[in-house]
PDB file of C-alpha atoms in Angstrom:
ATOM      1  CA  UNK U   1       1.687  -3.432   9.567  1.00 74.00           C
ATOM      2  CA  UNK U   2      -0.935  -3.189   6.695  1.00 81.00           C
ATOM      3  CA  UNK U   3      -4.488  -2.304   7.551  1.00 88.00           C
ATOM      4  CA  UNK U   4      -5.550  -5.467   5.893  1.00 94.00           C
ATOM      5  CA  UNK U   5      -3.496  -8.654   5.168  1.00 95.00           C
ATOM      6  CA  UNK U   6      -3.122 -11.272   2.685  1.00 95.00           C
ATOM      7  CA  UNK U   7      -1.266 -14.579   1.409  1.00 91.00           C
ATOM      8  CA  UNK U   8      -0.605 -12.846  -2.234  1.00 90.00           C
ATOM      9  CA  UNK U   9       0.007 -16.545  -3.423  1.00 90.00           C
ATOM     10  CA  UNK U  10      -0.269 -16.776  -6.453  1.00 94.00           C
ATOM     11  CA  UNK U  11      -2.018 -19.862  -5.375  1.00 95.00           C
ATOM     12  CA  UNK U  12      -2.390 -22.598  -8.971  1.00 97.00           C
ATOM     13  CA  UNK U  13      -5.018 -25.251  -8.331  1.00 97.00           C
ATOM     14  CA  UNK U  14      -6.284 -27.907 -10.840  1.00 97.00           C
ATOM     15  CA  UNK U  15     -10.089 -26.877 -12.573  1.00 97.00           C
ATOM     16  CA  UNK U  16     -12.447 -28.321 -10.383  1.00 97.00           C
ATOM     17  CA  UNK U  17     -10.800 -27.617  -6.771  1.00 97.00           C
ATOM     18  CA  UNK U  18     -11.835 -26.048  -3.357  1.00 97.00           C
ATOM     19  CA  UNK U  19      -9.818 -23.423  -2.947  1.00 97.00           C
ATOM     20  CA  UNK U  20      -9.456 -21.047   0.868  1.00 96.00           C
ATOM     21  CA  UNK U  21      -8.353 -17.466   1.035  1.00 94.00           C
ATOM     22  CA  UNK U  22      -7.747 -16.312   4.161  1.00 94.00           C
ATOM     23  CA  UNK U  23      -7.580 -12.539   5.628  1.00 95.00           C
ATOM     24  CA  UNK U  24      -6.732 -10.459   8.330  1.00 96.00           C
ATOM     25  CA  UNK U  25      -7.744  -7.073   9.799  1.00 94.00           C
ATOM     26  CA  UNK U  26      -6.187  -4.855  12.729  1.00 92.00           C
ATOM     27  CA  UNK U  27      -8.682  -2.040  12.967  1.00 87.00           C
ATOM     28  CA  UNK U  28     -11.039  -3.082  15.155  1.00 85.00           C
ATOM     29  CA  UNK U  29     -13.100  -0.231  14.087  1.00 84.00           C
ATOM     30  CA  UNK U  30     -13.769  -1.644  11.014  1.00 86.00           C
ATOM     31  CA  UNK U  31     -17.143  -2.504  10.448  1.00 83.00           C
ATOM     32  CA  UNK U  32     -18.299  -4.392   7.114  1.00 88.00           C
ATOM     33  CA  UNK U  33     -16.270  -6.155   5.347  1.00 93.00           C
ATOM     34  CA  UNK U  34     -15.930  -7.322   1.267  1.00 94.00           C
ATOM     35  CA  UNK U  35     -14.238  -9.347  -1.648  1.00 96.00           C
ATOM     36  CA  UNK U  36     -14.084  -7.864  -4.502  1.00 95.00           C
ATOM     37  CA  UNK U  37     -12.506  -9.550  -7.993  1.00 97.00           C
ATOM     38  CA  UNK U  38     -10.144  -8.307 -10.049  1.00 97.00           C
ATOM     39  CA  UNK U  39      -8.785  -9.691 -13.205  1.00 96.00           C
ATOM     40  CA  UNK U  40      -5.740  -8.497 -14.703  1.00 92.00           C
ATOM     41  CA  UNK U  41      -5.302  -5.039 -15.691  1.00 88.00           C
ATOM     42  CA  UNK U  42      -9.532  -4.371 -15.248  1.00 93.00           C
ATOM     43  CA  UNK U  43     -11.196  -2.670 -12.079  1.00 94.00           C
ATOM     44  CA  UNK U  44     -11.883  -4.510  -8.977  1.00 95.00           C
ATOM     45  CA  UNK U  45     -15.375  -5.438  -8.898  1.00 94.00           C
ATOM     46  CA  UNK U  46     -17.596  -6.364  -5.882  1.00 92.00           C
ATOM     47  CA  UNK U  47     -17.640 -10.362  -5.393  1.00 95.00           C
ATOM     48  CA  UNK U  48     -19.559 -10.440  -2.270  1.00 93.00           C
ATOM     49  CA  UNK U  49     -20.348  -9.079   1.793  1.00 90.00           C
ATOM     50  CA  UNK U  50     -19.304 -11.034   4.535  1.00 91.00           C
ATOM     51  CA  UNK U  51     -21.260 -11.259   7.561  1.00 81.00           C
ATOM     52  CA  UNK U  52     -20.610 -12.775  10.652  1.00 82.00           C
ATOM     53  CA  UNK U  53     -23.341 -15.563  10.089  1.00 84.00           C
ATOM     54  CA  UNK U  54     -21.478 -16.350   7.045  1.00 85.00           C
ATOM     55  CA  UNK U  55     -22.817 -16.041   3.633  1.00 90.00           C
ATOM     56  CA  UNK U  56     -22.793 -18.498   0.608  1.00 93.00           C
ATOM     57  CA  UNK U  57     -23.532 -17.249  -3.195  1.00 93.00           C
ATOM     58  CA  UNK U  58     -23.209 -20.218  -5.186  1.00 96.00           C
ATOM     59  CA  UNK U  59     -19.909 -21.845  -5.628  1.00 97.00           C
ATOM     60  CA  UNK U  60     -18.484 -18.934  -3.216  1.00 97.00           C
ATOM     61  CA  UNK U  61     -18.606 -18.996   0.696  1.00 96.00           C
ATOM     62  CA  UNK U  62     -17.824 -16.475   3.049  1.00 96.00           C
ATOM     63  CA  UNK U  63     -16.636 -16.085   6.753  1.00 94.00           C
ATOM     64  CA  UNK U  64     -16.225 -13.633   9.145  1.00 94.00           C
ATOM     65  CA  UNK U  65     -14.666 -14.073  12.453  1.00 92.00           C
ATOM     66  CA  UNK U  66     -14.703 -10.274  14.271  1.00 91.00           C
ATOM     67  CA  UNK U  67     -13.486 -12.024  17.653  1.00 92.00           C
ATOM     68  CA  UNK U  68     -10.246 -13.236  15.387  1.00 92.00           C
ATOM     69  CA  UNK U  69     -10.487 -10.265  13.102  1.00 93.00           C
ATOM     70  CA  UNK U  70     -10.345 -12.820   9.659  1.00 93.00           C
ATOM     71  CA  UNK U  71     -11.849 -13.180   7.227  1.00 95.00           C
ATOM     72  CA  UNK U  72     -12.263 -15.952   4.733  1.00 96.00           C
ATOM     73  CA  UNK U  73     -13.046 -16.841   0.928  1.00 97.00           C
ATOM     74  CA  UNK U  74     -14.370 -20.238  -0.150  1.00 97.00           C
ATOM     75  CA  UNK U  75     -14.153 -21.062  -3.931  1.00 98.00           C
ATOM     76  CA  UNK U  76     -15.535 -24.873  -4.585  1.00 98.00           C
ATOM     77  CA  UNK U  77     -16.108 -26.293  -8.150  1.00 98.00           C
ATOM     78  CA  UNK U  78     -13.281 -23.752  -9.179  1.00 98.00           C
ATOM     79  CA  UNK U  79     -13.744 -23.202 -12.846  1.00 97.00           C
ATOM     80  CA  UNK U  80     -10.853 -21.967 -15.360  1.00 97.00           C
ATOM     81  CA  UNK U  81     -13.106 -18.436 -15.441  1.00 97.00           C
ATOM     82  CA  UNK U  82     -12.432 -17.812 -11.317  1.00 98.00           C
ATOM     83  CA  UNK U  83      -8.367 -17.165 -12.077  1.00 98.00           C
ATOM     84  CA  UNK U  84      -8.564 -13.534 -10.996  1.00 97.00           C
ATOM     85  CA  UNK U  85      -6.707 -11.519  -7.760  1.00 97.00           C
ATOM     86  CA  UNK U  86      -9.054 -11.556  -5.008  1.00 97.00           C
ATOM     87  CA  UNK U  87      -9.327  -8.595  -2.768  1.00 97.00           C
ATOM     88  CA  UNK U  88      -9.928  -8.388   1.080  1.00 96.00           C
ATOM     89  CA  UNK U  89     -11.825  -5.256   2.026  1.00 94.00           C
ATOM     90  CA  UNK U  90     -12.759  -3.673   5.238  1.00 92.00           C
ATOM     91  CA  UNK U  91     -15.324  -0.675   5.364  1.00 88.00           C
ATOM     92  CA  UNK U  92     -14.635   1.747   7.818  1.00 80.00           C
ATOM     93  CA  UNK U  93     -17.113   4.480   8.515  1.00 73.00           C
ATOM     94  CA  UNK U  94     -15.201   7.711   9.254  1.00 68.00           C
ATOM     95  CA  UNK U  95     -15.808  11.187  10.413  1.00 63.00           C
ATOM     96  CA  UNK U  96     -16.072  11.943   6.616  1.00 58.00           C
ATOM     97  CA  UNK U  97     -17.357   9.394   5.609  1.00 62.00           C
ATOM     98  CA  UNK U  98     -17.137   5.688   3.738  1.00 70.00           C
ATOM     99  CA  UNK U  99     -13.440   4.151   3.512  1.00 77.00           C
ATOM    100  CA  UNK U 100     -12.578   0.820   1.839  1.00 86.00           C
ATOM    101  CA  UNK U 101      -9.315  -0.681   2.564  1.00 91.00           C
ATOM    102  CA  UNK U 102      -8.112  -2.964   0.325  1.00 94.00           C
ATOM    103  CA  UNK U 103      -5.633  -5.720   1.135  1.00 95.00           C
ATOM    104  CA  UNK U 104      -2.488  -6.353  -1.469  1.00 95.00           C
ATOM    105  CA  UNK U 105      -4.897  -8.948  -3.290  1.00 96.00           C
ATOM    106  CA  UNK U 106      -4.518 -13.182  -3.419  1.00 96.00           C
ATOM    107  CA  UNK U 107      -4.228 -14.759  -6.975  1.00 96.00           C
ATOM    108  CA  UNK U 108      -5.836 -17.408  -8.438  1.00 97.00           C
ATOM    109  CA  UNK U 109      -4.320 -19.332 -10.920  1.00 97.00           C
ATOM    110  CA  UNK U 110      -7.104 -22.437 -12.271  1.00 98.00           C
ATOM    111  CA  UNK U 111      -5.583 -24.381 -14.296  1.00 96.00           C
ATOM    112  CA  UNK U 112      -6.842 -27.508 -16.718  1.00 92.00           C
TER     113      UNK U 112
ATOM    114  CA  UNK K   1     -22.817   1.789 -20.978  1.00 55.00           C
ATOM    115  CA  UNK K   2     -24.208   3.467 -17.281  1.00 75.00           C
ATOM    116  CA  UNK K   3     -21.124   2.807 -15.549  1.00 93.00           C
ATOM    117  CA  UNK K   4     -18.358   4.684 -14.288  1.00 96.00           C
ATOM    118  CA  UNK K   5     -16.272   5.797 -16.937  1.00 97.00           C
ATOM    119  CA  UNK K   6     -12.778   7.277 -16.598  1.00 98.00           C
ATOM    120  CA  UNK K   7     -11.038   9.500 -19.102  1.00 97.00           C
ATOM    121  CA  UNK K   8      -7.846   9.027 -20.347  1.00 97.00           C
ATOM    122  CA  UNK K   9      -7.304   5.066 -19.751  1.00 97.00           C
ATOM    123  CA  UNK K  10      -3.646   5.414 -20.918  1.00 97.00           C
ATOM    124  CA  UNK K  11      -1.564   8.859 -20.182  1.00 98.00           C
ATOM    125  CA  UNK K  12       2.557   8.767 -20.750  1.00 98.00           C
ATOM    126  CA  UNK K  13       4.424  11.849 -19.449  1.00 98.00           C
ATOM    127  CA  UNK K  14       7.557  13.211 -18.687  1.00 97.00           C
ATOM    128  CA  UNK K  15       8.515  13.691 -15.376  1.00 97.00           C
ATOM    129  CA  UNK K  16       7.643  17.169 -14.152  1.00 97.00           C
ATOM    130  CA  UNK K  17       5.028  17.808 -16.211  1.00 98.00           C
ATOM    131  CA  UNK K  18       1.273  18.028 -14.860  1.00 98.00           C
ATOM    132  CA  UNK K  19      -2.054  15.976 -15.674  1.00 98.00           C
ATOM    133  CA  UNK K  20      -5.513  15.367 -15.360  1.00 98.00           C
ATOM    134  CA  UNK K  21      -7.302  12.752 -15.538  1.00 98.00           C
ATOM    135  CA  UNK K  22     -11.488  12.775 -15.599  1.00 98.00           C
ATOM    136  CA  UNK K  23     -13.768  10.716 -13.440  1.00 98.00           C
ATOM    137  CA  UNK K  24     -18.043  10.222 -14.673  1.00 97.00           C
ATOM    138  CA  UNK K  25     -19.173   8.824 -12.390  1.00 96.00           C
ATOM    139  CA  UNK K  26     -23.061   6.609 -12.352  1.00 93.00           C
ATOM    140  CA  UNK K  27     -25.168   9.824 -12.699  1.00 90.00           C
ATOM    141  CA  UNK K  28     -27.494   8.784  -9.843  1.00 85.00           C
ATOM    142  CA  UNK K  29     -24.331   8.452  -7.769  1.00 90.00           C
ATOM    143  CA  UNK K  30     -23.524  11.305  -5.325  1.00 90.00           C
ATOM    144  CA  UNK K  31     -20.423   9.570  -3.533  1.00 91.00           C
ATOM    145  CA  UNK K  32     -16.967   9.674  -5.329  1.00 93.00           C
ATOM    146  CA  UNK K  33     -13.696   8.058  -4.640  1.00 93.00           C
ATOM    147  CA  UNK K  34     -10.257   8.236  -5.962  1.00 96.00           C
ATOM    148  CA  UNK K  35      -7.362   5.342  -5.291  1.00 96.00           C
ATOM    149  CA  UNK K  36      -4.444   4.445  -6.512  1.00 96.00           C
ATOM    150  CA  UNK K  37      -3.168   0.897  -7.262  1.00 96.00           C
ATOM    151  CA  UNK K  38       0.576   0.297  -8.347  1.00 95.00           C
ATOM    152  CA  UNK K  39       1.413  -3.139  -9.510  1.00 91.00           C
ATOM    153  CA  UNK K  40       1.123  -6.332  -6.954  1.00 90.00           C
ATOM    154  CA  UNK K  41      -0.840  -4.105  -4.635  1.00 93.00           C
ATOM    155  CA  UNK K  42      -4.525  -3.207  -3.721  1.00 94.00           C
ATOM    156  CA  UNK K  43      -5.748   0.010  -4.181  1.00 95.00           C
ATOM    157  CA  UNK K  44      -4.983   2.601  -1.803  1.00 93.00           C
ATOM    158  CA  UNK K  45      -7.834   5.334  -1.221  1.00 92.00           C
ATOM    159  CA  UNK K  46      -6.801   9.514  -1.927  1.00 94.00           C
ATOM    160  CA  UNK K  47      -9.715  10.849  -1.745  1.00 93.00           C
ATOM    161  CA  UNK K  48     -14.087  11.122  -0.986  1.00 90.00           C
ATOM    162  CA  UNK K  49     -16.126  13.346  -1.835  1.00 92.00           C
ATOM    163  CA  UNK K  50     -19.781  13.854  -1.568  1.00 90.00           C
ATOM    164  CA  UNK K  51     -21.421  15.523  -4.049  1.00 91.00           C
ATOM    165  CA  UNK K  52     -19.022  18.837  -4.390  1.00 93.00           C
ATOM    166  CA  UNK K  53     -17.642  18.487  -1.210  1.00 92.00           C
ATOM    167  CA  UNK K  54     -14.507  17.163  -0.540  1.00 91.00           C
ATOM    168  CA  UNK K  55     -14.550  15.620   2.821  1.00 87.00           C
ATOM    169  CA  UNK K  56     -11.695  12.767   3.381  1.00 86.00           C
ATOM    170  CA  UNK K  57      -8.281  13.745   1.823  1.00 88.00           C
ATOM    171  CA  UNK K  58      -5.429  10.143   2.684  1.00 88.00           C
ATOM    172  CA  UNK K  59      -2.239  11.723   3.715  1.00 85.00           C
ATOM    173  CA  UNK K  60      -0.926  10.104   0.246  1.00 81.00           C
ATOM    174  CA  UNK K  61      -2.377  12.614  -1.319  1.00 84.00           C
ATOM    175  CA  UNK K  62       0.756  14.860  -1.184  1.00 86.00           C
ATOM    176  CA  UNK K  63       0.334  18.728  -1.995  1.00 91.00           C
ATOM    177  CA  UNK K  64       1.058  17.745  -5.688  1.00 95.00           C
ATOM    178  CA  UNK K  65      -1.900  16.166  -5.896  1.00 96.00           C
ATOM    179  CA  UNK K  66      -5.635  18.606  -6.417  1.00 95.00           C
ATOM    180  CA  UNK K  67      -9.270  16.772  -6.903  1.00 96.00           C
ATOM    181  CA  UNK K  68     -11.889  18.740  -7.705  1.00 96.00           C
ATOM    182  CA  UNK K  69     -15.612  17.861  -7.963  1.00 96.00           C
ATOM    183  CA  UNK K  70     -16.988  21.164  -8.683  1.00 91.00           C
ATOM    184  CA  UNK K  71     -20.345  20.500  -9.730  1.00 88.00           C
ATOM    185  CA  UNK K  72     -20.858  17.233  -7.906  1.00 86.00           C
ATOM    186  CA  UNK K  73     -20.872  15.532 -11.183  1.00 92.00           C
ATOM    187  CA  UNK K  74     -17.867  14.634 -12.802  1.00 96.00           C
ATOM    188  CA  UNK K  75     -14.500  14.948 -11.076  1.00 97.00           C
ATOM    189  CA  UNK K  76     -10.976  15.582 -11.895  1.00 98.00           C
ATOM    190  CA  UNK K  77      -7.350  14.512 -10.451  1.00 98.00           C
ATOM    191  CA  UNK K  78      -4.827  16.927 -11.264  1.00 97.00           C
ATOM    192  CA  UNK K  79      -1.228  15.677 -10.501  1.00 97.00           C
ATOM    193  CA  UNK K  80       1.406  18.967 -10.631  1.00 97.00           C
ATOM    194  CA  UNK K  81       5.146  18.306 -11.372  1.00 97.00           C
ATOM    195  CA  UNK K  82       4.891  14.299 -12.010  1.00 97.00           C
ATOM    196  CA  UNK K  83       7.540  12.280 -10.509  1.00 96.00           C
ATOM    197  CA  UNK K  84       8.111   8.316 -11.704  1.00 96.00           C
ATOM    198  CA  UNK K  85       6.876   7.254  -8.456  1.00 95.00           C
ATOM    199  CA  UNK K  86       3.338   8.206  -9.162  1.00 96.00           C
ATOM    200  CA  UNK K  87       3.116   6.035 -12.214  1.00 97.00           C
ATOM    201  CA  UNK K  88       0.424   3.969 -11.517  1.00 97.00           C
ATOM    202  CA  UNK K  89      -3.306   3.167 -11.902  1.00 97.00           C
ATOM    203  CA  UNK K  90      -5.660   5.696 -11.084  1.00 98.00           C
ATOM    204  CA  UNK K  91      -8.811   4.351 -10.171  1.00 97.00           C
ATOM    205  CA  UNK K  92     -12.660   6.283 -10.005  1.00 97.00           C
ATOM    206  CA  UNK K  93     -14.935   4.765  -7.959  1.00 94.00           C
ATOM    207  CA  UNK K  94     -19.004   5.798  -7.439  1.00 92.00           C
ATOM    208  CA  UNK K  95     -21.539   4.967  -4.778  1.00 89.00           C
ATOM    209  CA  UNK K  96     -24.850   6.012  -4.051  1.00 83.00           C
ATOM    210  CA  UNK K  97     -25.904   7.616  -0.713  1.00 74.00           C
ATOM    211  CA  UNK K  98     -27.395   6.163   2.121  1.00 67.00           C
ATOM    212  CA  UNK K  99     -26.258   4.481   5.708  1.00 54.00           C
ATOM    213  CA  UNK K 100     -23.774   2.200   6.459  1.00 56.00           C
ATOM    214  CA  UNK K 101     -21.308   0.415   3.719  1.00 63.00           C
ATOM    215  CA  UNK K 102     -22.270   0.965   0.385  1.00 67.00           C
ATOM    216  CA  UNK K 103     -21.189  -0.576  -2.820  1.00 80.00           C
ATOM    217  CA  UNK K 104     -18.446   1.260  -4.782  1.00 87.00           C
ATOM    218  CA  UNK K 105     -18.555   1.023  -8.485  1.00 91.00           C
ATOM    219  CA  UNK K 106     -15.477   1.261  -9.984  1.00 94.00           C
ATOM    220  CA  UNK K 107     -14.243   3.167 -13.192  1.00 96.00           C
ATOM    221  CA  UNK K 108     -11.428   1.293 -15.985  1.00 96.00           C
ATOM    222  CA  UNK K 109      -8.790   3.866 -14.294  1.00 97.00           C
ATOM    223  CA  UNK K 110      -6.304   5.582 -16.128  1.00 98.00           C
ATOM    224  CA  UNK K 111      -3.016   4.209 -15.889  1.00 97.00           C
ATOM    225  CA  UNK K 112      -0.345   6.565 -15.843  1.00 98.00           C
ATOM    226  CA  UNK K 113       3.193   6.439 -16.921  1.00 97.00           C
ATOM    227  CA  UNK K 114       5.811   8.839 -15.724  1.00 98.00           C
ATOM    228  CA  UNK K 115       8.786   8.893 -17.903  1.00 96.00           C
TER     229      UNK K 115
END
């Protein structure tokens, strides 16, 4: 079983949608978690934290639920610009130090 | 451009040969990562190092595979005796120090191609 799991979709919604990604974990060790963006053939780049309290950056919301280990993505508004692969991470603090694990990735497909 | 930066971006080989690929990472950085992402997945961590020292090795990273950081600046990934199953990208990834998660800036990666 992977570390971190996703729906890799691709999931194709019309511009202007509410899209959810969901996301599980099985290390209960883990202790931060992230969603990082990636468009196609680029680097991932960092999207946002998630905290427990849940967290909101614009048209993006995030969720946390450690007593279910998942983890969720909100995208409202969606805009043509958000079709990307959207990464679940978990942050593990080891004995040597900082480990992101990266689930297979969900993609978004906006579409007019 | 400050970022990370990642040198070649394209490499083709022939299996069995050897490579290297280059990692500069944010110059204030002293936290380096290498991962590897083939196609449909995420990327999969090989190695940490802080400044020079290499302190987290993933068991992917088979005896082919040698990082070196040597001046806690830039770093290199030497792969010895390529098969095709390590084509893939080859991702660099920087973070500064200090407790608890940090963000990881990531290089362009250098995709690889074993022939």
């Amino acid at each position: 079983r992977k570390e971190v799991e996703q729906d890799p979709g691709p999931f194709n919604v019309p511009e202007g949608a509410t899209v959810a990604f969901n996301c599980t974990y099985s290390n209960s060790a883990s202790q931060s978690f992230f969603w990082y963006r990636q468009d196609c053939r680029k680097e991932p780049k960092l999207l946002m934290s998630v905290y427990s309290s849940g967290n909101e950056d614009g048209r993006f919301t995030a969720q946390l639920n450690r007593a279910s280990q998942y983890i969720s993505l909100l995208i409202r508004d969606s805009k043509l610009s958000d079709s990307a692969t959207y990464l679940c991470v978990a942050f593990i603090l080891t004995g040597g130090g900082n480990k992101l694990t990266f689930g297979t990735g969900t993609q978004l497909k906006v579409e007019l | 451009d400050t970022g990370v930066s990642q040198d070649p971006r394209h490499k083709i080989t022939k299996r069995g040969q050897n490579v290297t690929f280059r990692c500069d990472p944010i110059s204030e950085h002293n936290r380096l990562y290498w991962y590897r992402q083939t196609l449909g997945q995420g990327p999969e961590f090989l190695t940490y190092f802080q400044n020079e020292a290499q302190l987290e090795k993933s068991r992917l990273l088979s005896d082919r595979f040698s990082a070196e950081r040597p001046k806690g600046s830039f770093s290199t990934l030497e792969i010895q005796r390529t098969e095709q199953g390590d084509s893939a990208m080859y991702l660099c990834a920087s973070s500064p120090t200090g407790q608890g998660p940090d963000t990881q800036y990531f290089g362009p990666g250098t995709r690889l191609t074993v022939l």
